[in-house]
mmCIF file of C-alpha atoms in Angstrom:
data_model
loop_
_atom_site.group_PDB
_atom_site.id
_atom_site.type_symbol
_atom_site.label_atom_id
_atom_site.label_comp_id
_atom_site.label_asym_id
_atom_site.label_seq_id
_atom_site.Cartn_x
_atom_site.Cartn_y
_atom_site.Cartn_z
ATOM 1 C CA MET A 1 -34.138 41.742 54.805
ATOM 2 C CA ARG A 2 -33.545 45.070 52.852
ATOM 3 C CA LEU A 3 -36.926 44.767 51.420
ATOM 4 C CA ILE A 4 -38.751 44.005 55.036
ATOM 5 C CA GLN A 5 -37.104 47.367 56.191
ATOM 6 C CA PHE A 6 -38.511 49.099 52.974
ATOM 7 C CA VAL A 7 -42.077 47.894 52.535
ATOM 8 C CA ALA A 8 -42.307 48.774 56.717
ATOM 9 C CA ALA A 9 -40.731 52.057 56.266
ATOM 10 C CA THR A 10 -43.041 52.824 54.129
ATOM 11 C CA ALA A 11 -46.144 51.800 55.630
ATOM 12 C CA ILE A 12 -44.745 53.468 58.248
ATOM 13 C CA VAL A 13 -44.344 57.786 56.623
ATOM 14 C CA ALA A 14 -47.653 57.186 54.175
ATOM 15 C CA CYS A 15 -49.438 56.627 57.202
ATOM 16 C CA ALA A 16 -48.373 59.172 59.520
ATOM 17 C CA PHE A 17 -48.311 61.548 56.401
ATOM 18 C CA SER A 18 -52.160 60.775 56.128
ATOM 19 C CA VAL A 19 -53.011 61.100 59.560
ATOM 20 C CA ALA A 20 -49.995 64.243 60.264
ATOM 21 C CA HIS A 21 -49.948 66.285 56.706
ATOM 22 C CA SER A 22 -50.804 70.059 57.662
ATOM 23 C CA ALA A 23 -51.529 72.688 55.669
ATOM 24 C CA ASP A 24 -48.722 75.032 55.641
ATOM 25 C CA PHE A 25 -46.556 72.239 53.279
ATOM 26 C CA VAL A 26 -45.903 72.318 50.033
ATOM 27 C CA LYS A 27 -46.369 68.897 48.033
ATOM 28 C CA ARG A 28 -45.600 69.119 44.768
ATOM 29 C CA ASP A 29 -45.910 66.070 42.425
ATOM 30 C CA GLY A 30 -43.780 64.988 39.499
ATOM 31 C CA GLN A 31 -43.459 61.768 37.134
ATOM 32 C CA HIS A 32 -39.766 59.980 39.619
ATOM 33 C CA ILE A 33 -41.009 62.267 43.265
ATOM 34 C CA GLU A 34 -43.319 63.419 45.301
ATOM 35 C CA LEU A 35 -41.780 66.397 47.339
ATOM 36 C CA ILE A 36 -43.618 67.112 50.664
ATOM 37 C CA THR A 37 -41.600 70.244 52.066
ATOM 38 C CA ASP A 38 -41.900 72.801 54.976
ATOM 39 C CA ALA A 39 -38.971 75.070 53.635
ATOM 40 C CA ILE A 40 -39.218 76.440 49.942
ATOM 41 C CA SER A 41 -41.420 78.192 48.407
ATOM 42 C CA VAL A 42 -44.302 76.983 45.225
ATOM 43 C CA ALA A 43 -42.281 77.928 42.066
ATOM 44 C CA GLU A 44 -38.639 76.424 43.822
ATOM 45 C CA ALA A 45 -40.461 73.192 44.328
ATOM 46 C CA ASP A 46 -41.383 72.660 41.198
ATOM 47 C CA THR A 47 -38.273 73.096 39.991
ATOM 48 C CA ILE A 48 -36.603 70.719 42.073
ATOM 49 C CA VAL A 49 -39.402 68.411 40.762
ATOM 50 C CA ALA A 50 -38.660 69.023 37.000
ATOM 51 C CA THR A 51 -34.843 69.069 38.104
ATOM 52 C CA PHE A 52 -35.475 65.400 39.336
ATOM 53 C CA ASP A 53 -37.770 63.771 37.072
ATOM 54 C CA ALA A 54 -34.814 65.585 34.343
ATOM 55 C CA ALA A 55 -31.657 64.016 36.084
ATOM 56 C CA VAL A 56 -33.530 60.272 36.712
ATOM 57 C CA GLU A 57 -34.203 59.907 32.210
ATOM 58 C CA GLN A 58 -29.767 60.640 33.099
ATOM 59 C CA TRP A 59 -29.321 58.205 35.811
ATOM 60 C CA SER A 60 -30.800 55.763 33.002
ATOM 61 C CA GLU A 61 -29.064 56.457 30.587
ATOM 62 C CA PHE A 62 -25.703 56.416 32.929
ATOM 63 C CA TRP A 63 -26.762 53.136 33.671
ATOM 64 C CA GLY A 64 -27.700 51.106 30.436
ATOM 65 C CA LEU A 65 -31.343 51.310 31.431
ATOM 66 C CA VAL A 66 -33.670 51.411 28.556
ATOM 67 C CA ASN A 67 -36.997 50.491 27.413
ATOM 68 C CA GLY A 68 -38.693 52.115 29.977
ATOM 69 C CA GLU A 69 -37.433 50.155 33.303
ATOM 70 C CA THR A 70 -37.414 53.471 35.068
ATOM 71 C CA ALA A 71 -40.954 55.196 34.330
ATOM 72 C CA ASP A 72 -42.308 53.893 38.056
ATOM 73 C CA PHE A 73 -39.510 54.444 39.626
ATOM 74 C CA HIS A 74 -41.005 57.183 42.656
ATOM 75 C CA VAL A 75 -39.671 58.991 46.042
ATOM 76 C CA GLN A 76 -41.356 60.473 48.725
ATOM 77 C CA ALA A 77 -39.010 63.456 49.522
ATOM 78 C CA TYR A 78 -39.370 65.144 52.256
ATOM 79 C CA LEU A 79 -37.266 68.801 52.060
ATOM 80 C CA MET A 80 -37.130 70.469 55.836
ATOM 81 C CA GLN A 81 -36.530 73.530 58.045
ATOM 82 C CA ASP A 82 -37.808 71.919 60.692
ATOM 83 C CA VAL A 83 -36.556 68.708 60.887
ATOM 84 C CA GLU A 84 -38.065 68.456 64.530
ATOM 85 C CA ARG A 85 -41.345 69.097 63.090
ATOM 86 C CA PHE A 86 -41.418 66.307 60.693
ATOM 87 C CA ALA A 87 -40.238 63.386 63.392
ATOM 88 C CA ARG A 88 -42.861 64.835 65.739
ATOM 89 C CA GLU A 89 -45.271 64.378 63.177
ATOM 90 C CA GLY A 90 -44.495 60.692 61.979
ATOM 91 C CA LEU A 91 -42.826 61.938 58.889
ATOM 92 C CA ILE A 92 -39.242 60.252 59.869
ATOM 93 C CA PRO A 93 -39.200 56.557 60.972
ATOM 94 C CA PRO A 94 -37.206 55.951 64.152
ATOM 95 C CA GLN A 95 -34.434 53.415 61.707
ATOM 96 C CA VAL A 96 -33.432 56.598 59.951
ATOM 97 C CA PRO A 97 -30.366 58.253 61.885
ATOM 98 C CA ASP A 98 -29.837 61.258 63.138
ATOM 99 C CA PHE A 99 -28.484 62.771 59.982
ATOM 100 C CA PRO A 100 -26.594 66.889 59.535
ATOM 101 C CA PHE A 101 -27.320 66.907 55.105
ATOM 102 C CA GLY A 102 -29.754 63.627 53.365
ATOM 103 C CA TYR A 103 -30.503 60.932 54.141
ATOM 104 C CA ALA A 104 -31.403 57.556 51.608
ATOM 105 C CA PHE A 105 -34.395 54.466 53.219
ATOM 106 C CA GLY A 106 -35.298 52.248 50.128
ATOM 107 C CA ASN A 107 -37.533 55.301 48.282
ATOM 108 C CA GLN A 108 -37.756 57.700 50.978
ATOM 109 C CA ILE A 109 -35.685 60.334 50.854
ATOM 110 C CA TRP A 110 -34.938 62.993 53.913
ATOM 111 C CA VAL A 111 -32.951 66.722 52.856
ATOM 112 C CA ARG A 112 -32.110 69.396 55.424
ATOM 113 C CA VAL A 113 -32.722 72.476 53.480
ATOM 114 C CA GLN A 114 -29.623 73.841 53.123
ATOM 115 C CA GLN A 115 -27.743 77.948 52.551
ATOM 116 C CA SER A 116 -28.028 78.251 48.971
ATOM 117 C CA GLU A 117 -31.627 76.337 46.449
ATOM 118 C CA TYR A 118 -28.403 75.155 43.794
ATOM 119 C CA TYR A 119 -26.686 72.762 47.517
ATOM 120 C CA THR A 120 -30.601 71.955 48.977
ATOM 121 C CA ARG A 121 -31.291 70.907 44.862
ATOM 122 C CA HIS A 122 -28.156 68.966 44.525
ATOM 123 C CA LEU A 123 -28.487 67.844 48.185
ATOM 124 C CA VAL A 124 -32.237 65.857 46.784
ATOM 125 C CA LEU A 125 -31.055 64.703 43.356
ATOM 126 C CA HIS A 126 -27.737 62.903 45.795
ATOM 127 C CA GLU A 127 -30.203 61.200 47.746
ATOM 128 C CA GLY A 128 -32.415 60.783 44.571
ATOM 129 C CA VAL A 129 -29.111 58.762 43.859
ATOM 130 C CA HIS A 130 -28.743 56.254 46.614
ATOM 131 C CA ALA A 131 -32.543 56.071 46.415
ATOM 132 C CA PHE A 132 -31.929 54.874 42.658
ATOM 133 C CA ALA A 133 -28.997 52.461 43.370
ATOM 134 C CA TYR A 134 -31.121 51.133 46.295
ATOM 135 C CA THR A 135 -34.045 49.866 44.002
ATOM 136 C CA TYR A 136 -32.158 48.927 40.140
ATOM 137 C CA PHE A 137 -29.011 47.715 42.308
ATOM 138 C CA ASP A 138 -29.954 46.304 45.615
ATOM 139 C CA GLY A 139 -27.293 49.762 46.591
ATOM 140 C CA GLY A 140 -24.482 50.353 44.558
ATOM 141 C CA GLY A 141 -21.744 49.149 46.201
ATOM 142 C CA ALA A 142 -19.302 50.034 47.970
ATOM 143 C CA THR A 143 -19.057 52.821 49.912
ATOM 144 C CA TRP A 144 -16.673 55.419 48.371
ATOM 145 C CA PHE A 145 -18.584 53.753 44.756
ATOM 146 C CA GLN A 146 -22.381 55.033 45.644
ATOM 147 C CA GLU A 147 -21.106 58.391 47.203
ATOM 148 C CA GLY A 148 -18.622 58.793 44.180
ATOM 149 C CA THR A 149 -21.489 57.983 42.232
ATOM 150 C CA SER A 150 -24.361 59.895 43.446
ATOM 151 C CA GLU A 151 -22.183 63.388 43.432
ATOM 152 C CA LEU A 152 -21.720 63.342 39.845
ATOM 153 C CA LEU A 153 -24.647 62.613 39.329
ATOM 154 C CA ALA A 154 -25.997 65.402 41.281
ATOM 155 C CA THR A 155 -24.228 67.767 39.831
ATOM 156 C CA HIS A 156 -26.417 69.381 37.373
ATOM 157 C CA ARG A 157 -26.852 73.694 36.556
ATOM 158 C CA GLU A 158 -27.805 76.148 38.743
ATOM 159 C CA THR A 159 -30.240 78.505 36.549
ATOM 160 C CA ALA A 160 -33.271 78.341 35.082
ATOM 161 C CA ASP A 161 -32.854 79.479 31.661
ATOM 162 C CA GLN A 162 -30.194 76.692 31.352
ATOM 163 C CA GLU A 163 -31.582 73.528 30.771
ATOM 164 C CA ILE A 164 -31.399 71.519 32.847
ATOM 165 C CA GLY A 165 -28.798 68.611 33.403
ATOM 166 C CA ARG A 166 -25.461 67.737 34.676
ATOM 167 C CA ALA A 167 -22.831 70.560 34.493
#
């Protein structure tokens, strides 16, 4: 059943984005993430993409996934200031509930921009961990474990002059 929901959501959002993509969205691609946002600079988007790609390698090590098992892992990420606009343009499927911070559904994540760059990036990573767990572990266990693991693996250094990775 999850696979059907996942495929349906992916198709809905992919079709909507190809039709609704506006010039004022920033879109950046990495090895493991396609980031679409209405709220941040290209430089900040590039930092989020680089941080996400580096984090996937660490998540793979954390869970003992080796030998390229996660090379094809990829998420579609929406980082939103104007959430209603994303909804109007069909970039949030109807089955995604209203959420205060972030939400993951299959290999797609939606995150509301926060007051700090660090916390915004943290939420992208947090929801990315959920997507990773859905992909490789069919969800990742009990809610308390999913949330705790997502918080642990989303923690990272804030400054650009430090190596990207967990604190």
